[in-house]
Amino acid sequence: MTYVTTQDGAEIFYKDWGPKDAQPIVFHHGWPLSSDDWDTQMLFFLNEGYRVVAHDRRGHGRSSQIGTGHDMDHYARDADVVARHLDLTNAVHIGHSTGGGEVARYVAQYGIPQGRVAKAMLVSAVPPIMAKTEAYPNGLPISVFDGFRDGTAANRAQFFQDVAAGPFYGFNREGVTAQPGVIANWWRQGMMGSALAHYAGIKAFSETDQTDDLKAMTVPTLVLAGDDDQVVPYHQGAELQAKLLPNPTLKIYPGFSHGMLTVNADVINPDLLAFVRG
């Protein structure tokens, strides 16, 4: 088991596979999951000769269930601790959902200033902001995220089951065949983590305005989303990201869900690789 300890005492679990002299691909997972959500992509890039690195966000997965710091600033700072501990340079950082917010803040505030990042990829990512604000009037009402909080606090196990079996992978759509193993793996990852981290993290992924982070991401950035994403609507996420980023490449997949990295990996993985190599 590999861990690094942050300045405020959080123990961050990470995976580091592949040749140490190869270009690193660094993976940042979504809420409320763990680095295991990237297993398919990590094995894919490992087999292509890359070094692959992923960590469990504080309070998630195998990282310690610390009671503080469940906000985007700490998430990015923890990612920086891992990157500096492993001395990752010329890295490509990819984030899914909440992990996309983590990537945006890390790349803007640490990766680019330190010269550690070559490219970035945002997949079904939450920036610039999910919640409705004066600056973003088309955002989702706060009641949506209050519902997430209520579900997490009242019966987290059932709520996680319902999310995975329903909107996350689009298994609630007519004609879509649910995959029990995928649902069980999502639930397993979620239940490994801290209820407090998951509850507090809802505010982090929904109410953090990352407009300035996106504008500061001067590295080439791939933006991917499905047009049937029921969790982070692509009009509010990917399309706005492409308008704010200095150097974006945008691709929208017809009919794909929020969890397309898992259920459509055969399509997504080659596109990720092409961007990294391009």
PDB file of C-alpha atoms in Angstrom:
ATOM      1  CA  MET A   1       0.000   0.000   0.000  1.00  0.00           C
ATOM      2  CA  THR A   2       1.468   3.359  -1.046  1.00  0.00           C
ATOM      3  CA  TYR A   3       0.609   6.560   0.802  1.00  0.00           C
ATOM      4  CA  VAL A   4       1.817  10.126   1.067  1.00  0.00           C
ATOM      5  CA  THR A   5       0.890  12.412   3.983  1.00  0.00           C
ATOM      6  CA  THR A   6      -0.289  15.973   3.403  1.00  0.00           C
ATOM      7  CA  GLN A   7       0.641  18.976   5.537  1.00  0.00           C
ATOM      8  CA  ASP A   8      -2.653  18.775   7.435  1.00  0.00           C
ATOM      9  CA  GLY A   9      -2.298  15.059   8.129  1.00  0.00           C
ATOM     10  CA  ALA A  10      -4.389  13.392   5.439  1.00  0.00           C
ATOM     11  CA  GLU A  11      -2.946  10.100   4.236  1.00  0.00           C
ATOM     12  CA  ILE A  12      -3.449   9.886   0.477  1.00  0.00           C
ATOM     13  CA  PHE A  13      -3.406   6.455  -1.146  1.00  0.00           C
ATOM     14  CA  TYR A  14      -2.012   6.262  -4.680  1.00  0.00           C
ATOM     15  CA  LYS A  15      -1.208   3.762  -7.428  1.00  0.00           C
ATOM     16  CA  ASP A  16       1.911   4.135  -9.549  1.00  0.00           C
ATOM     17  CA  TRP A  17       2.275   1.577 -12.334  1.00  0.00           C
ATOM     18  CA  GLY A  18       4.620   1.320 -15.293  1.00  0.00           C
ATOM     19  CA  PRO A  19       8.077   2.554 -16.298  1.00  0.00           C
ATOM     20  CA  LYS A  20       9.258   5.466 -14.164  1.00  0.00           C
ATOM     21  CA  ASP A  21      10.895   7.105 -17.200  1.00  0.00           C
ATOM     22  CA  ALA A  22       7.709   6.973 -19.296  1.00  0.00           C
ATOM     23  CA  GLN A  23       5.322   9.903 -19.710  1.00  0.00           C
ATOM     24  CA  PRO A  24       2.872   9.889 -16.794  1.00  0.00           C
ATOM     25  CA  ILE A  25      -0.894   9.863 -17.243  1.00  0.00           C
ATOM     26  CA  VAL A  26      -2.474  11.028 -13.971  1.00  0.00           C
ATOM     27  CA  PHE A  27      -6.097  10.126 -13.222  1.00  0.00           C
ATOM     28  CA  HIS A  28      -8.504  12.040 -10.950  1.00  0.00           C
ATOM     29  CA  HIS A  29     -11.728  10.240 -10.021  1.00  0.00           C
ATOM     30  CA  GLY A  30     -15.280  11.461  -9.536  1.00  0.00           C
ATOM     31  CA  TRP A  31     -17.591  11.648  -6.520  1.00  0.00           C
ATOM     32  CA  PRO A  32     -17.988   9.469  -4.430  1.00  0.00           C
ATOM     33  CA  LEU A  33     -15.628   6.922  -5.975  1.00  0.00           C
ATOM     34  CA  SER A  34     -11.934   6.017  -5.838  1.00  0.00           C
ATOM     35  CA  SER A  35      -8.990   5.536  -8.165  1.00  0.00           C
ATOM     36  CA  ASP A  36     -10.429   2.074  -8.951  1.00  0.00           C
ATOM     37  CA  ASP A  37     -12.921   3.796 -11.246  1.00  0.00           C
ATOM     38  CA  TRP A  38      -9.995   4.316 -13.646  1.00  0.00           C
ATOM     39  CA  ASP A  39      -8.884   0.659 -13.789  1.00  0.00           C
ATOM     40  CA  THR A  40      -9.892   0.225 -17.440  1.00  0.00           C
ATOM     41  CA  GLN A  41      -8.051   3.364 -18.567  1.00  0.00           C
ATOM     42  CA  MET A  42      -5.009   2.678 -16.386  1.00  0.00           C
ATOM     43  CA  LEU A  43      -4.556  -0.808 -17.836  1.00  0.00           C
ATOM     44  CA  PHE A  44      -5.119   0.548 -21.355  1.00  0.00           C
ATOM     45  CA  PHE A  45      -2.453   3.252 -21.050  1.00  0.00           C
ATOM     46  CA  LEU A  46      -0.091   0.938 -19.183  1.00  0.00           C
ATOM     47  CA  ASN A  47      -0.247  -1.472 -22.123  1.00  0.00           C
ATOM     48  CA  GLU A  48       0.572   1.448 -24.432  1.00  0.00           C
ATOM     49  CA  GLY A  49       3.827   2.041 -22.535  1.00  0.00           C
ATOM     50  CA  TYR A  50       2.825   4.931 -20.261  1.00  0.00           C
ATOM     51  CA  ARG A  51       3.356   5.399 -16.542  1.00  0.00           C
ATOM     52  CA  VAL A  52      -0.076   5.581 -14.917  1.00  0.00           C
ATOM     53  CA  VAL A  53      -0.785   7.235 -11.569  1.00  0.00           C
ATOM     54  CA  ALA A  54      -4.025   7.647  -9.645  1.00  0.00           C
ATOM     55  CA  HIS A  55      -4.870   8.564  -6.067  1.00  0.00           C
ATOM     56  CA  ASP A  56      -7.913   8.256  -3.828  1.00  0.00           C
ATOM     57  CA  ARG A  57      -9.181  11.721  -2.908  1.00  0.00           C
ATOM     58  CA  ARG A  58      -9.045  12.554   0.811  1.00  0.00           C
ATOM     59  CA  GLY A  59     -11.887  10.778   2.593  1.00  0.00           C
ATOM     60  CA  HIS A  60     -12.481   8.503  -0.419  1.00  0.00           C
ATOM     61  CA  GLY A  61     -11.417   4.928  -1.084  1.00  0.00           C
ATOM     62  CA  ARG A  62      -8.317   3.938   0.878  1.00  0.00           C
ATOM     63  CA  SER A  63      -7.229   7.461   1.804  1.00  0.00           C
ATOM     64  CA  SER A  64      -7.725   8.443   5.436  1.00  0.00           C
ATOM     65  CA  GLN A  65     -11.146   9.588   6.571  1.00  0.00           C
ATOM     66  CA  ILE A  66      -9.917  12.994   7.678  1.00  0.00           C
ATOM     67  CA  GLY A  67     -12.644  15.309   8.931  1.00  0.00           C
ATOM     68  CA  THR A  68     -11.511  18.510   7.228  1.00  0.00           C
ATOM     69  CA  GLY A  69     -10.451  19.894   3.856  1.00  0.00           C
ATOM     70  CA  HIS A  70     -13.254  18.580   1.683  1.00  0.00           C
ATOM     71  CA  ASP A  71     -13.095  21.392  -0.835  1.00  0.00           C
ATOM     72  CA  MET A  72     -11.540  21.995  -4.242  1.00  0.00           C
ATOM     73  CA  ASP A  73      -8.539  23.859  -2.836  1.00  0.00           C
ATOM     74  CA  HIS A  74      -7.528  20.897  -0.678  1.00  0.00           C
ATOM     75  CA  TYR A  75      -8.274  18.432  -3.473  1.00  0.00           C
ATOM     76  CA  ALA A  76      -5.859  20.267  -5.773  1.00  0.00           C
ATOM     77  CA  ARG A  77      -3.272  20.668  -3.016  1.00  0.00           C
ATOM     78  CA  ASP A  78      -3.396  16.927  -2.325  1.00  0.00           C
ATOM     79  CA  ALA A  79      -2.918  16.198  -6.029  1.00  0.00           C
ATOM     80  CA  ASP A  80       0.126  18.461  -5.946  1.00  0.00           C
ATOM     81  CA  VAL A  81       1.513  16.537  -2.959  1.00  0.00           C
ATOM     82  CA  VAL A  82       1.257  13.308  -4.961  1.00  0.00           C
ATOM     83  CA  ALA A  83       2.787  14.877  -8.098  1.00  0.00           C
ATOM     84  CA  ARG A  84       5.730  16.322  -6.186  1.00  0.00           C
ATOM     85  CA  HIS A  85       6.233  13.138  -4.148  1.00  0.00           C
ATOM     86  CA  LEU A  86       6.537  11.120  -7.370  1.00  0.00           C
ATOM     87  CA  ASP A  87       8.270  13.979  -9.238  1.00  0.00           C
ATOM     88  CA  LEU A  88       5.825  13.782 -12.130  1.00  0.00           C
ATOM     89  CA  THR A  89       6.776  15.983 -15.081  1.00  0.00           C
ATOM     90  CA  ASN A  90       5.511  16.270 -18.667  1.00  0.00           C
ATOM     91  CA  ALA A  91       2.327  14.739 -17.277  1.00  0.00           C
ATOM     92  CA  VAL A  92      -1.130  14.492 -18.783  1.00  0.00           C
ATOM     93  CA  HIS A  93      -3.837  14.956 -16.147  1.00  0.00           C
ATOM     94  CA  ILE A  94      -7.311  13.583 -16.782  1.00  0.00           C
ATOM     95  CA  GLY A  95     -10.319  14.144 -14.543  1.00  0.00           C
ATOM     96  CA  HIS A  96     -13.837  12.762 -14.580  1.00  0.00           C
ATOM     97  CA  SER A  97     -16.744  14.705 -13.082  1.00  0.00           C
ATOM     98  CA  THR A  98     -15.551  16.105  -9.710  1.00  0.00           C
ATOM     99  CA  GLY A  99     -12.083  14.941 -10.725  1.00  0.00           C
ATOM    100  CA  GLY A 100     -12.334  17.350 -13.639  1.00  0.00           C
ATOM    101  CA  GLY A 101     -12.712  20.190 -11.161  1.00  0.00           C
ATOM    102  CA  GLU A 102      -9.714  18.863  -9.285  1.00  0.00           C
ATOM    103  CA  VAL A 103      -7.690  18.773 -12.512  1.00  0.00           C
ATOM    104  CA  ALA A 104      -8.695  22.322 -13.448  1.00  0.00           C
ATOM    105  CA  ARG A 105      -7.618  23.741 -10.106  1.00  0.00           C
ATOM    106  CA  TYR A 106      -4.442  21.648  -9.903  1.00  0.00           C
ATOM    107  CA  VAL A 107      -3.317  22.464 -13.439  1.00  0.00           C
ATOM    108  CA  ALA A 108      -4.082  26.177 -13.058  1.00  0.00           C
ATOM    109  CA  GLN A 109      -2.570  26.692  -9.604  1.00  0.00           C
ATOM    110  CA  TYR A 110       0.213  24.100  -9.420  1.00  0.00           C
ATOM    111  CA  GLY A 111       0.869  22.131 -12.604  1.00  0.00           C
ATOM    112  CA  ILE A 112       1.438  24.983 -15.026  1.00  0.00           C
ATOM    113  CA  PRO A 113       3.328  27.274 -12.576  1.00  0.00           C
ATOM    114  CA  GLN A 114       5.646  24.359 -11.697  1.00  0.00           C
ATOM    115  CA  GLY A 115       6.059  23.295 -15.330  1.00  0.00           C
ATOM    116  CA  ARG A 116       4.808  19.765 -14.603  1.00  0.00           C
ATOM    117  CA  VAL A 117       1.871  19.482 -17.018  1.00  0.00           C
ATOM    118  CA  ALA A 118       1.903  18.894 -20.775  1.00  0.00           C
ATOM    119  CA  LYS A 119      -1.809  18.411 -21.450  1.00  0.00           C
ATOM    120  CA  ALA A 120      -5.120  17.971 -19.671  1.00  0.00           C
ATOM    121  CA  MET A 121      -8.340  16.094 -20.316  1.00  0.00           C
ATOM    122  CA  LEU A 122     -11.742  16.887 -18.808  1.00  0.00           C
ATOM    123  CA  VAL A 123     -14.385  14.166 -19.117  1.00  0.00           C
ATOM    124  CA  SER A 124     -17.996  14.838 -18.095  1.00  0.00           C
ATOM    125  CA  ALA A 125     -16.443  17.401 -15.781  1.00  0.00           C
ATOM    126  CA  VAL A 126     -18.126  19.801 -13.361  1.00  0.00           C
ATOM    127  CA  PRO A 127     -16.428  23.162 -14.203  1.00  0.00           C
ATOM    128  CA  PRO A 128     -17.111  26.000 -14.489  1.00  0.00           C
ATOM    129  CA  ILE A 129     -19.896  25.474 -11.915  1.00  0.00           C
ATOM    130  CA  MET A 130     -22.895  23.187 -11.630  1.00  0.00           C
ATOM    131  CA  ALA A 131     -25.174  25.237  -9.390  1.00  0.00           C
ATOM    132  CA  LYS A 132     -27.235  28.141 -10.680  1.00  0.00           C
ATOM    133  CA  THR A 133     -25.666  31.532  -9.919  1.00  0.00           C
ATOM    134  CA  GLU A 134     -26.012  35.085 -11.163  1.00  0.00           C
ATOM    135  CA  ALA A 135     -23.041  34.505 -13.471  1.00  0.00           C
ATOM    136  CA  TYR A 136     -24.415  31.137 -14.644  1.00  0.00           C
ATOM    137  CA  PRO A 137     -28.218  31.417 -14.639  1.00  0.00           C
ATOM    138  CA  ASN A 138     -28.649  28.151 -16.554  1.00  0.00           C
ATOM    139  CA  GLY A 139     -27.077  26.098 -13.787  1.00  0.00           C
ATOM    140  CA  LEU A 140     -28.971  23.518 -11.768  1.00  0.00           C
ATOM    141  CA  PRO A 141     -31.057  24.742  -8.801  1.00  0.00           C
ATOM    142  CA  ILE A 142     -29.544  24.209  -5.357  1.00  0.00           C
ATOM    143  CA  SER A 143     -32.458  21.908  -4.556  1.00  0.00           C
ATOM    144  CA  VAL A 144     -30.857  19.269  -6.797  1.00  0.00           C
ATOM    145  CA  PHE A 145     -27.768  19.202  -4.608  1.00  0.00           C
ATOM    146  CA  ASP A 146     -29.831  19.371  -1.432  1.00  0.00           C
ATOM    147  CA  GLY A 147     -31.353  16.140  -2.691  1.00  0.00           C
ATOM    148  CA  PHE A 148     -27.881  14.638  -2.990  1.00  0.00           C
ATOM    149  CA  ARG A 149     -27.153  15.715   0.583  1.00  0.00           C
ATOM    150  CA  ASP A 150     -30.425  14.276   1.854  1.00  0.00           C
ATOM    151  CA  GLY A 151     -29.806  10.959   0.131  1.00  0.00           C
ATOM    152  CA  THR A 152     -26.239  10.731   1.398  1.00  0.00           C
ATOM    153  CA  ALA A 153     -27.214  11.558   4.987  1.00  0.00           C
ATOM    154  CA  ALA A 154     -30.395   9.491   5.249  1.00  0.00           C
ATOM    155  CA  ASN A 155     -29.440   6.206   3.573  1.00  0.00           C
ATOM    156  CA  ARG A 156     -26.149   6.461   1.736  1.00  0.00           C
ATOM    157  CA  ALA A 157     -26.082   2.769   0.791  1.00  0.00           C
ATOM    158  CA  GLN A 158     -29.478   2.897  -0.938  1.00  0.00           C
ATOM    159  CA  PHE A 159     -28.818   6.289  -2.511  1.00  0.00           C
ATOM    160  CA  PHE A 160     -25.567   5.065  -4.054  1.00  0.00           C
ATOM    161  CA  GLN A 161     -27.329   1.965  -5.364  1.00  0.00           C
ATOM    162  CA  ASP A 162     -30.015   4.115  -6.966  1.00  0.00           C
ATOM    163  CA  VAL A 163     -27.536   6.515  -8.601  1.00  0.00           C
ATOM    164  CA  ALA A 164     -25.453   3.725 -10.094  1.00  0.00           C
ATOM    165  CA  ALA A 165     -28.453   1.709 -11.255  1.00  0.00           C
ATOM    166  CA  GLY A 166     -30.114   4.785 -12.739  1.00  0.00           C
ATOM    167  CA  PRO A 167     -28.803   8.058 -14.157  1.00  0.00           C
ATOM    168  CA  PHE A 168     -25.028   7.647 -13.763  1.00  0.00           C
ATOM    169  CA  TYR A 169     -24.651   5.076 -16.538  1.00  0.00           C
ATOM    170  CA  GLY A 170     -27.978   5.732 -18.222  1.00  0.00           C
ATOM    171  CA  PHE A 171     -29.317   2.384 -17.086  1.00  0.00           C
ATOM    172  CA  ASN A 172     -32.662   4.108 -16.507  1.00  0.00           C
ATOM    173  CA  ARG A 173     -33.062   4.747 -20.243  1.00  0.00           C
ATOM    174  CA  GLU A 174     -35.421   2.616 -22.289  1.00  0.00           C
ATOM    175  CA  GLY A 175     -33.558  -0.048 -24.234  1.00  0.00           C
ATOM    176  CA  VAL A 176     -30.364   0.192 -22.146  1.00  0.00           C
ATOM    177  CA  THR A 177     -29.311  -3.054 -20.460  1.00  0.00           C
ATOM    178  CA  ALA A 178     -28.070  -2.549 -16.917  1.00  0.00           C
ATOM    179  CA  GLN A 179     -24.754  -4.140 -15.978  1.00  0.00           C
ATOM    180  CA  PRO A 180     -24.950  -5.523 -12.413  1.00  0.00           C
ATOM    181  CA  GLY A 181     -21.185  -5.753 -12.012  1.00  0.00           C
ATOM    182  CA  VAL A 182     -20.723  -2.098 -12.947  1.00  0.00           C
ATOM    183  CA  ILE A 183     -23.436  -1.073 -10.478  1.00  0.00           C
ATOM    184  CA  ALA A 184     -21.908  -3.202  -7.708  1.00  0.00           C
ATOM    185  CA  ASN A 185     -18.424  -1.809  -8.351  1.00  0.00           C
ATOM    186  CA  TRP A 186     -19.695   1.788  -8.173  1.00  0.00           C
ATOM    187  CA  TRP A 187     -21.475   0.981  -4.893  1.00  0.00           C
ATOM    188  CA  ARG A 188     -18.369  -0.770  -3.505  1.00  0.00           C
ATOM    189  CA  GLN A 189     -16.151   2.219  -4.229  1.00  0.00           C
ATOM    190  CA  GLY A 190     -18.617   4.660  -2.733  1.00  0.00           C
ATOM    191  CA  MET A 191     -19.146   2.717   0.465  1.00  0.00           C
ATOM    192  CA  MET A 192     -15.375   2.455   1.050  1.00  0.00           C
ATOM    193  CA  GLY A 193     -15.233   6.192   1.623  1.00  0.00           C
ATOM    194  CA  SER A 194     -16.288   8.532   4.396  1.00  0.00           C
ATOM    195  CA  ALA A 195     -19.889   9.703   4.654  1.00  0.00           C
ATOM    196  CA  LEU A 196     -18.567  13.071   5.847  1.00  0.00           C
ATOM    197  CA  ALA A 197     -16.256  13.459   2.858  1.00  0.00           C
ATOM    198  CA  HIS A 198     -19.081  12.555   0.497  1.00  0.00           C
ATOM    199  CA  TYR A 199     -21.562  14.903   2.178  1.00  0.00           C
ATOM    200  CA  ALA A 200     -19.162  17.865   2.263  1.00  0.00           C
ATOM    201  CA  GLY A 201     -17.913  17.106  -1.227  1.00  0.00           C
ATOM    202  CA  ILE A 202     -21.322  17.860  -2.711  1.00  0.00           C
ATOM    203  CA  LYS A 203     -20.794  21.556  -2.004  1.00  0.00           C
ATOM    204  CA  ALA A 204     -17.289  21.335  -3.457  1.00  0.00           C
ATOM    205  CA  PHE A 205     -18.371  19.865  -6.789  1.00  0.00           C
ATOM    206  CA  SER A 206     -21.550  21.921  -7.192  1.00  0.00           C
ATOM    207  CA  GLU A 207     -20.814  25.414  -5.852  1.00  0.00           C
ATOM    208  CA  THR A 208     -17.136  26.023  -6.679  1.00  0.00           C
ATOM    209  CA  ASP A 209     -16.810  28.595  -9.458  1.00  0.00           C
ATOM    210  CA  GLN A 210     -13.831  27.511 -11.575  1.00  0.00           C
ATOM    211  CA  THR A 211     -14.094  30.075 -14.339  1.00  0.00           C
ATOM    212  CA  ASP A 212     -10.645  31.468 -13.553  1.00  0.00           C
ATOM    213  CA  ASP A 213      -9.128  27.973 -13.358  1.00  0.00           C
ATOM    214  CA  LEU A 214     -10.327  27.180 -16.867  1.00  0.00           C
ATOM    215  CA  LYS A 215      -9.040  30.480 -18.242  1.00  0.00           C
ATOM    216  CA  ALA A 216      -5.610  29.752 -16.724  1.00  0.00           C
ATOM    217  CA  MET A 217      -5.327  26.265 -18.285  1.00  0.00           C
ATOM    218  CA  THR A 218      -3.128  27.271 -21.206  1.00  0.00           C
ATOM    219  CA  VAL A 219      -2.039  23.706 -22.011  1.00  0.00           C
ATOM    220  CA  PRO A 220      -3.903  21.783 -24.741  1.00  0.00           C
ATOM    221  CA  THR A 221      -7.061  20.425 -23.141  1.00  0.00           C
ATOM    222  CA  LEU A 222      -9.409  17.740 -24.430  1.00  0.00           C
ATOM    223  CA  VAL A 223     -13.042  18.170 -23.370  1.00  0.00           C
ATOM    224  CA  LEU A 224     -15.353  15.156 -23.672  1.00  0.00           C
ATOM    225  CA  ALA A 225     -18.987  14.622 -22.690  1.00  0.00           C
ATOM    226  CA  GLY A 226     -22.023  12.605 -23.653  1.00  0.00           C
ATOM    227  CA  ASP A 227     -25.155  14.392 -24.786  1.00  0.00           C
ATOM    228  CA  ASP A 228     -27.255  12.104 -22.548  1.00  0.00           C
ATOM    229  CA  ASP A 229     -25.318  12.949 -19.395  1.00  0.00           C
ATOM    230  CA  GLN A 230     -27.988  13.128 -16.677  1.00  0.00           C
ATOM    231  CA  VAL A 231     -25.540  14.166 -13.946  1.00  0.00           C
ATOM    232  CA  VAL A 232     -23.515  17.023 -15.492  1.00  0.00           C
ATOM    233  CA  PRO A 233     -25.489  18.410 -18.460  1.00  0.00           C
ATOM    234  CA  TYR A 234     -23.039  19.002 -21.298  1.00  0.00           C
ATOM    235  CA  HIS A 235     -24.451  22.453 -22.129  1.00  0.00           C
ATOM    236  CA  GLN A 236     -23.517  23.607 -18.623  1.00  0.00           C
ATOM    237  CA  GLY A 237     -20.253  21.678 -18.475  1.00  0.00           C
ATOM    238  CA  ALA A 238     -18.321  20.739 -21.601  1.00  0.00           C
ATOM    239  CA  GLU A 239     -19.618  23.468 -23.896  1.00  0.00           C
ATOM    240  CA  LEU A 240     -18.854  26.230 -21.394  1.00  0.00           C
ATOM    241  CA  GLN A 241     -15.435  24.715 -20.692  1.00  0.00           C
ATOM    242  CA  ALA A 242     -14.594  24.889 -24.394  1.00  0.00           C
ATOM    243  CA  LYS A 243     -15.538  28.580 -24.440  1.00  0.00           C
ATOM    244  CA  LEU A 244     -13.380  29.440 -21.424  1.00  0.00           C
ATOM    245  CA  LEU A 245     -10.295  27.302 -22.069  1.00  0.00           C
ATOM    246  CA  PRO A 246      -7.477  28.929 -24.075  1.00  0.00           C
ATOM    247  CA  ASN A 247      -6.623  25.781 -26.070  1.00  0.00           C
ATOM    248  CA  PRO A 248      -9.583  23.345 -26.130  1.00  0.00           C
ATOM    249  CA  THR A 249     -10.592  20.380 -28.247  1.00  0.00           C
ATOM    250  CA  LEU A 250     -14.277  19.539 -27.740  1.00  0.00           C
ATOM    251  CA  LYS A 251     -16.044  16.289 -28.570  1.00  0.00           C
ATOM    252  CA  ILE A 252     -19.645  15.387 -27.683  1.00  0.00           C
ATOM    253  CA  TYR A 253     -20.759  11.769 -27.990  1.00  0.00           C
ATOM    254  CA  PRO A 254     -24.388  11.178 -29.036  1.00  0.00           C
ATOM    255  CA  GLY A 255     -26.321   9.093 -26.526  1.00  0.00           C
ATOM    256  CA  PHE A 256     -23.437   8.602 -24.090  1.00  0.00           C
ATOM    257  CA  SER A 257     -23.977   8.862 -20.328  1.00  0.00           C
ATOM    258  CA  HIS A 258     -22.052  10.391 -17.435  1.00  0.00           C
ATOM    259  CA  GLY A 259     -20.360   7.028 -16.909  1.00  0.00           C
ATOM    260  CA  MET A 260     -19.229   6.640 -20.507  1.00  0.00           C
ATOM    261  CA  LEU A 261     -15.608   6.022 -19.493  1.00  0.00           C
ATOM    262  CA  THR A 262     -16.743   2.666 -18.141  1.00  0.00           C
ATOM    263  CA  VAL A 263     -19.587   1.539 -20.382  1.00  0.00           C
ATOM    264  CA  ASN A 264     -18.131   3.019 -23.591  1.00  0.00           C
ATOM    265  CA  ALA A 265     -14.432   2.530 -22.897  1.00  0.00           C
ATOM    266  CA  ASP A 266     -13.943   0.882 -26.292  1.00  0.00           C
ATOM    267  CA  VAL A 267     -14.791   4.212 -27.931  1.00  0.00           C
ATOM    268  CA  ILE A 268     -13.384   6.672 -25.381  1.00  0.00           C
ATOM    269  CA  ASN A 269      -9.972   5.094 -24.708  1.00  0.00           C
ATOM    270  CA  PRO A 270      -8.668   5.360 -28.297  1.00  0.00           C
ATOM    271  CA  ASP A 271      -9.764   9.011 -28.396  1.00  0.00           C
ATOM    272  CA  LEU A 272      -7.870   9.714 -25.170  1.00  0.00           C
ATOM    273  CA  LEU A 273      -4.770   8.008 -26.563  1.00  0.00           C
ATOM    274  CA  ALA A 274      -4.964   9.930 -29.840  1.00  0.00           C
ATOM    275  CA  PHE A 275      -5.040  13.218 -27.937  1.00  0.00           C
ATOM    276  CA  VAL A 276      -2.099  12.246 -25.729  1.00  0.00           C
ATOM    277  CA  ARG A 277      -0.052  11.235 -28.776  1.00  0.00           C
ATOM    278  CA  GLY A 278      -1.165  14.138 -30.953  1.00  0.00           C
TER     279      GLY A 278
END
